[in-house]
CSV table of C-alpha atoms and ligand atoms in Angstrom, one decimal:
chain,number,residue,atom,x,y,z
A,1,UNK,CA,13.0,11.0,-16.7
A,2,UNK,CA,14.5,11.3,-13.2
A,3,UNK,CA,13.6,11.5,-9.6
A,4,UNK,CA,15.6,12.9,-6.8
A,5,UNK,CA,16.7,9.9,-4.6
A,6,UNK,CA,18.4,12.1,-2.1
A,7,UNK,CA,15.1,13.2,-0.5
A,8,UNK,CA,13.0,11.2,2.1
A,9,UNK,CA,9.8,11.6,-0.1
A,10,UNK,CA,9.4,11.6,-3.9
A,11,UNK,CA,6.3,12.9,-5.7
A,12,UNK,CA,4.5,10.5,-7.9
A,13,UNK,CA,4.1,11.5,-11.5
A,14,UNK,CA,0.3,10.9,-11.5
A,15,UNK,CA,-0.8,12.9,-8.5
A,16,UNK,CA,-1.1,9.8,-6.4
A,17,UNK,CA,0.8,11.3,-3.4
A,18,UNK,CA,4.4,10.5,-2.5
A,19,UNK,CA,6.7,7.5,-2.3
A,20,UNK,CA,8.5,7.1,1.0
A,21,UNK,CA,12.2,6.4,0.9
A,22,UNK,CA,12.2,5.4,4.5
A,23,UNK,CA,11.1,1.9,5.7
A,24,UNK,CA,8.2,1.5,8.2
A,25,UNK,CA,8.1,-1.5,10.5
A,26,UNK,CA,5.7,-3.5,8.3
A,27,UNK,CA,7.8,-3.0,5.2
A,28,UNK,CA,10.8,-4.1,7.3
A,29,UNK,CA,8.9,-7.3,8.2
A,30,UNK,CA,8.2,-7.9,4.5
A,31,UNK,CA,11.9,-7.5,3.6
A,32,UNK,CA,12.9,-9.8,6.5
A,33,UNK,CA,10.4,-12.4,5.2
A,34,UNK,CA,12.1,-12.2,1.8
A,35,UNK,CA,15.5,-12.6,3.4
A,36,UNK,CA,14.3,-15.7,5.3
A,37,UNK,CA,12.9,-17.3,2.2
A,38,UNK,CA,15.5,-16.9,-0.6
A,39,UNK,CA,14.1,-17.3,-4.1
A,40,UNK,CA,10.6,-16.5,-2.9
A,41,UNK,CA,8.2,-15.2,-5.6
A,42,UNK,CA,6.6,-11.9,-4.4
A,43,UNK,CA,4.2,-9.3,-5.8
A,44,UNK,CA,4.3,-5.6,-5.0
A,45,UNK,CA,1.1,-3.6,-5.7
A,46,UNK,CA,1.5,0.2,-6.2
A,47,UNK,CA,5.3,-0.1,-6.2
A,48,UNK,CA,5.9,3.5,-7.5
A,49,UNK,CA,9.7,3.8,-8.1
A,50,UNK,CA,10.4,0.5,-6.3
A,51,UNK,CA,12.0,1.2,-2.9
A,52,UNK,CA,10.6,-2.0,-1.5
A,53,UNK,CA,11.0,-4.0,-4.7
A,54,UNK,CA,14.7,-3.1,-4.9
A,55,UNK,CA,15.2,-4.2,-1.2
A,56,UNK,CA,13.3,-7.5,-1.8
A,57,UNK,CA,15.4,-8.1,-5.0
A,58,UNK,CA,18.6,-7.6,-3.0
A,59,UNK,CA,17.4,-10.2,-0.5
A,60,UNK,CA,17.1,-12.7,-3.3
A,61,UNK,CA,13.3,-12.5,-4.0
A,62,UNK,CA,11.8,-12.8,-7.5
A,63,UNK,CA,9.6,-9.7,-7.7
A,64,UNK,CA,6.6,-8.8,-9.8
A,65,UNK,CA,6.3,-5.0,-9.5
A,66,UNK,CA,3.0,-3.4,-10.3
A,67,UNK,CA,1.9,0.2,-10.6
A,68,UNK,CA,-0.9,1.9,-12.5
A,69,UNK,CA,1.6,4.5,-13.8
A,70,UNK,CA,4.0,3.1,-16.5
A,71,UNK,CA,6.5,6.0,-16.0
A,72,UNK,CA,7.0,4.9,-12.3
A,73,UNK,CA,7.8,1.3,-13.5
A,74,UNK,CA,10.2,2.7,-16.1
A,75,UNK,CA,12.1,4.4,-13.4
A,76,UNK,CA,11.9,1.4,-11.1
A,77,UNK,CA,13.4,-0.7,-14.0
A,78,UNK,CA,16.1,2.0,-14.7
A,79,UNK,CA,17.3,2.0,-11.1
A,80,UNK,CA,17.4,-1.8,-10.7
A,81,UNK,CA,21.0,-3.1,-10.6
A,82,UNK,CA,21.8,-5.0,-13.8
A,83,UNK,CA,22.5,-8.2,-12.0
A,84,UNK,CA,19.0,-8.2,-10.4
A,85,UNK,CA,17.0,-7.6,-13.6
A,86,UNK,CA,16.5,-11.3,-14.3
A,87,UNK,CA,14.6,-11.5,-11.0
A,88,UNK,CA,12.3,-8.6,-11.9
A,89,UNK,CA,8.9,-8.7,-13.8
A,90,UNK,CA,6.9,-5.6,-14.4
A,91,UNK,CA,3.1,-5.8,-14.3
A,92,UNK,CA,1.7,-2.4,-15.2
A,93,UNK,CA,-2.0,-1.9,-14.6
A,94,UNK,CA,-4.6,-0.5,-12.2
A,95,UNK,CA,-5.5,-2.9,-9.3
A,96,UNK,CA,-7.7,-4.8,-8.8
A,97,UNK,CA,-8.9,-5.5,-12.4
A,98,UNK,CA,-6.1,-4.7,-14.9
A,99,UNK,CA,-3.7,-7.5,-13.9
A,100,UNK,CA,-4.3,-11.1,-13.0
A,101,UNK,CA,-2.2,-14.2,-12.2
A,102,UNK,CA,-2.8,-17.9,-11.7
A,103,UNK,CA,-4.0,-19.0,-8.3
A,104,UNK,CA,-1.2,-19.9,-5.8
A,105,UNK,CA,1.5,-18.0,-7.7
A,106,UNK,CA,3.2,-15.9,-4.9
A,107,UNK,CA,4.8,-16.6,-1.5
A,108,UNK,CA,4.1,-13.0,-0.3
A,109,UNK,CA,2.2,-9.9,-1.5
A,110,UNK,CA,3.2,-6.5,-0.3
A,111,UNK,CA,1.4,-3.2,-1.0
A,112,UNK,CA,2.1,0.0,0.7
A,113,UNK,CA,-0.1,3.2,0.7
A,114,UNK,CA,-2.0,2.2,-2.4
A,115,UNK,CA,-5.2,0.5,-1.2
A,116,UNK,CA,-6.7,3.7,0.2
A,117,UNK,CA,-7.1,4.9,-3.4
A,118,UNK,CA,-9.7,2.2,-4.1
A,119,UNK,CA,-13.5,2.2,-3.5
A,120,UNK,CA,-14.9,-0.3,-1.0
A,121,UNK,CA,-15.9,-2.9,-3.6
A,122,UNK,CA,-12.5,-2.5,-5.3
A,123,UNK,CA,-10.7,-3.0,-1.9
A,124,UNK,CA,-12.7,-6.2,-1.4
A,125,UNK,CA,-11.9,-7.4,-5.0
A,126,UNK,CA,-8.2,-6.6,-4.5
A,127,UNK,CA,-8.1,-8.6,-1.2
A,128,UNK,CA,-9.8,-11.5,-2.9
A,129,UNK,CA,-7.3,-11.4,-5.8
A,130,UNK,CA,-4.4,-11.2,-3.4
A,131,UNK,CA,-5.8,-14.2,-1.5
A,132,UNK,CA,-6.1,-16.3,-4.7
A,133,UNK,CA,-2.7,-15.3,-6.0
A,134,UNK,CA,-1.0,-16.3,-2.8
A,135,UNK,CA,0.1,-19.9,-2.2
A,136,UNK,CA,-1.3,-21.5,1.0
A,137,UNK,CA,0.8,-20.4,3.9
A,138,UNK,CA,1.8,-17.2,2.0
A,139,UNK,CA,1.6,-13.8,3.7
A,140,UNK,CA,0.3,-10.4,2.8
A,141,UNK,CA,1.8,-7.2,4.1
A,142,UNK,CA,-0.5,-4.2,3.6
A,143,UNK,CA,-0.1,-0.6,4.6
A,144,UNK,CA,-2.8,2.1,4.2
A,145,UNK,CA,-3.3,5.6,5.4
A,146,UNK,CA,-5.8,6.3,8.3
A,147,UNK,CA,-7.8,9.5,8.7
A,148,UNK,CA,-5.5,10.5,11.6
A,149,UNK,CA,-3.3,12.6,9.4
A,150,UNK,CA,-2.4,16.2,10.2
A,151,UNK,CA,-3.3,17.3,6.7
A,152,UNK,CA,-6.8,15.9,7.0
A,153,UNK,CA,-7.4,16.6,10.7
A,154,UNK,CA,-10.6,18.5,9.9
A,155,UNK,CA,-12.2,15.3,8.6
A,156,UNK,CA,-11.5,13.2,11.8
A,157,UNK,CA,-14.8,14.2,13.6
A,158,UNK,CA,-16.9,13.3,10.5
A,159,UNK,CA,-15.1,10.0,10.2
A,160,UNK,CA,-15.6,9.2,13.9
A,161,UNK,CA,-19.3,10.1,13.7
A,162,UNK,CA,-19.8,7.9,10.6
A,163,UNK,CA,-18.0,5.1,12.3
A,164,UNK,CA,-20.3,5.4,15.4
A,165,UNK,CA,-23.3,5.2,13.0
A,166,UNK,CA,-22.0,1.9,11.6
A,167,UNK,CA,-20.8,3.1,8.2
A,168,UNK,CA,-18.7,0.2,6.8
A,169,UNK,CA,-16.5,2.8,5.0
A,170,UNK,CA,-16.3,5.7,7.4
A,171,UNK,CA,-13.1,7.0,5.9
A,172,UNK,CA,-14.4,7.3,2.4
A,173,UNK,CA,-14.0,10.9,0.9
A,174,UNK,CA,-15.4,11.3,-2.6
A,175,UNK,CA,-14.1,14.9,-2.6
A,176,UNK,CA,-11.3,15.8,-0.3
A,177,UNK,CA,-11.5,19.6,-1.2
A,178,UNK,CA,-13.5,20.7,1.8
A,179,UNK,CA,-10.7,19.2,3.9
A,180,UNK,CA,-8.0,20.7,1.7
A,181,UNK,CA,-4.5,19.7,2.8
A,182,UNK,CA,-1.2,21.5,2.1
A,183,UNK,CA,-0.3,18.7,-0.4
A,184,UNK,CA,-3.7,18.7,-1.9
A,185,UNK,CA,-2.5,19.3,-5.5
A,186,UNK,CA,-0.5,16.0,-5.6
A,187,UNK,CA,-3.2,13.8,-4.0
A,188,UNK,CA,-6.4,12.4,-5.7
A,189,UNK,CA,-9.7,14.0,-4.7
A,190,UNK,CA,-11.0,10.5,-3.8
A,191,UNK,CA,-9.5,8.8,-0.7
A,192,UNK,CA,-10.8,5.9,1.3
A,193,UNK,CA,-9.0,6.0,4.7
A,194,UNK,CA,-8.5,2.8,6.6
A,195,UNK,CA,-8.6,2.0,10.3
A,196,UNK,CA,-7.7,-1.2,12.1
A,197,UNK,CA,-11.3,-2.6,12.1
A,198,UNK,CA,-11.7,-2.0,8.4
A,199,UNK,CA,-8.4,-3.6,7.6
A,200,UNK,CA,-9.2,-6.7,9.8
A,201,UNK,CA,-12.7,-7.0,8.3
A,202,UNK,CA,-11.6,-6.9,4.6
A,203,UNK,CA,-8.7,-9.4,5.2
A,204,UNK,CA,-10.9,-11.8,7.1
A,205,UNK,CA,-13.7,-11.5,4.5
A,206,UNK,CA,-11.2,-12.6,1.9
A,207,UNK,CA,-10.2,-15.6,3.9
A,208,UNK,CA,-6.9,-14.4,5.6
A,209,UNK,CA,-5.9,-15.2,9.1
A,210,UNK,CA,-4.8,-11.9,10.7
A,211,UNK,CA,-1.4,-12.1,12.4
A,212,UNK,CA,-0.9,-8.4,13.2
A,213,UNK,CA,-3.0,-5.4,12.4
A,214,UNK,CA,-2.3,-2.1,14.1
A,215,UNK,CA,-1.8,1.6,13.6
A,216,UNK,CA,1.7,2.7,12.6
A,217,UNK,CA,3.3,5.7,14.3
A,218,UNK,CA,4.7,7.5,11.3
A,219,UNK,CA,7.7,9.2,12.9
A,220,UNK,CA,9.1,9.3,9.4
A,221,UNK,CA,6.3,11.5,8.0
A,222,UNK,CA,6.9,15.2,7.8
A,223,UNK,CA,5.6,17.1,10.9
A,224,UNK,CA,2.6,18.7,9.2
A,225,UNK,CA,1.4,15.2,8.1
A,226,UNK,CA,1.8,13.5,11.5
A,227,UNK,CA,-1.1,13.5,13.9
A,228,UNK,CA,-1.1,11.3,17.1
A,229,UNK,CA,0.8,8.1,16.2
A,230,UNK,CA,-2.1,6.5,14.3
A,231,UNK,CA,-1.2,7.9,10.8
A,232,UNK,CA,-1.1,4.5,8.9
A,233,UNK,CA,-2.5,1.0,9.4
A,234,UNK,CA,-0.4,-2.1,8.9
A,235,UNK,CA,-1.5,-5.6,8.3
A,236,UNK,CA,0.3,-9.0,8.2
A,237,UNK,CA,-2.0,-11.9,7.4
A,238,UNK,CA,-1.7,-15.5,6.2
A,239,UNK,CA,-3.5,-17.6,3.7
A,240,UNK,CA,-4.3,-20.7,5.7
A,241,UNK,CA,-2.8,-24.0,4.6
A,242,UNK,CA,-6.3,-25.6,4.8
A,243,UNK,CA,-9.7,-24.0,4.3
A,244,UNK,CA,-12.3,-24.5,7.0
B,301,LIG,C1,1.3,7.0,-2.4
B,301,LIG,S1,2.2,6.1,-3.6
B,301,LIG,C2,3.0,4.9,-2.6
B,301,LIG,C3,4.3,4.4,-3.1
B,301,LIG,C4,5.0,3.4,-2.2
B,301,LIG,N1,4.4,2.1,-2.2
B,301,LIG,C5,5.1,3.9,-0.8
B,301,LIG,O1,4.6,3.3,0.2
B,301,LIG,O2,5.8,4.9,-0.6
B,301,LIG,C6,0.9,5.2,-4.4
B,301,LIG,C7,1.4,4.4,-5.7
B,301,LIG,O3,0.4,3.5,-6.0
B,301,LIG,C8,0.1,3.6,-7.4
B,301,LIG,N2,-1.4,3.3,-7.6
B,301,LIG,C9,-2.4,4.0,-7.2
B,301,LIG,N3,-3.6,3.4,-7.4
B,301,LIG,C10,-3.2,2.2,-8.0
B,301,LIG,C11,-3.9,1.1,-8.4
B,301,LIG,N4,-5.3,1.0,-8.4
B,301,LIG,N5,-3.2,0.0,-8.9
B,301,LIG,C12,-1.9,0.0,-9.0
B,301,LIG,N6,-1.2,1.1,-8.6
B,301,LIG,C13,-1.8,2.1,-8.0
B,301,LIG,C14,0.4,5.1,-7.8
B,301,LIG,O4,0.7,5.2,-9.1
B,301,LIG,C15,1.6,5.3,-6.9
B,301,LIG,O5,2.8,4.9,-7.5
């Protein structure tokens, strides 16, 4: 099995969209955090072929890489330099329920463009698990897609109307087919788009203190996927040292 690493985007093998080979500002902050904390134990959820995992390993982190698709993790492992393999653990399974760890295990948790594949109650369970797995003072770095994507632009008015009506999950699409995108065949029918309010709400509900939560201008996305600079949502949040 192979994937072409010369491209900017690589298809997933399970129709779960694409893995980005470029680094957005929130991923950069996660990698910088690893660099500042040598030997830190981190978890990556939905790692695909491991672009972020490999960068974190190179900064000296001990990485547990998760994905629901074993073939992605096989390739992640295959492309890990031999000298970094002792710092890598693979944790295959579908979040939030297939994998579990002891409370206070990780110094940081990173997950990019995976959480919007989960239903509302799964998102909440995932954030609760991330909270429990983190050590006090640890940070989460989460990136999710918003509905402000060129390929789903026909959904935006429905999303905005639902949001106005107070729907807690206005970006939830059980069937994306009426809003067919050009890359439709490689993306699940179910999507649960995020916005800044949703991301802040679910992280606060889980107990996190939000440091930064904002839209990400995805200049790195292909032109037909870009919309108006709000294509993704990024979060950095901390597990407080003491609970109030
Ligand atoms: C769109 S790709 C994103 C890959 C990479 N993190 C990035 O930002 O480019 C989503 C990845 O998450 C994985 N995934 C989807 N749902 C998942 C779940 N519930 N638990 C774990 N991994 C999941 C998919 O197999 C896929 O590799």
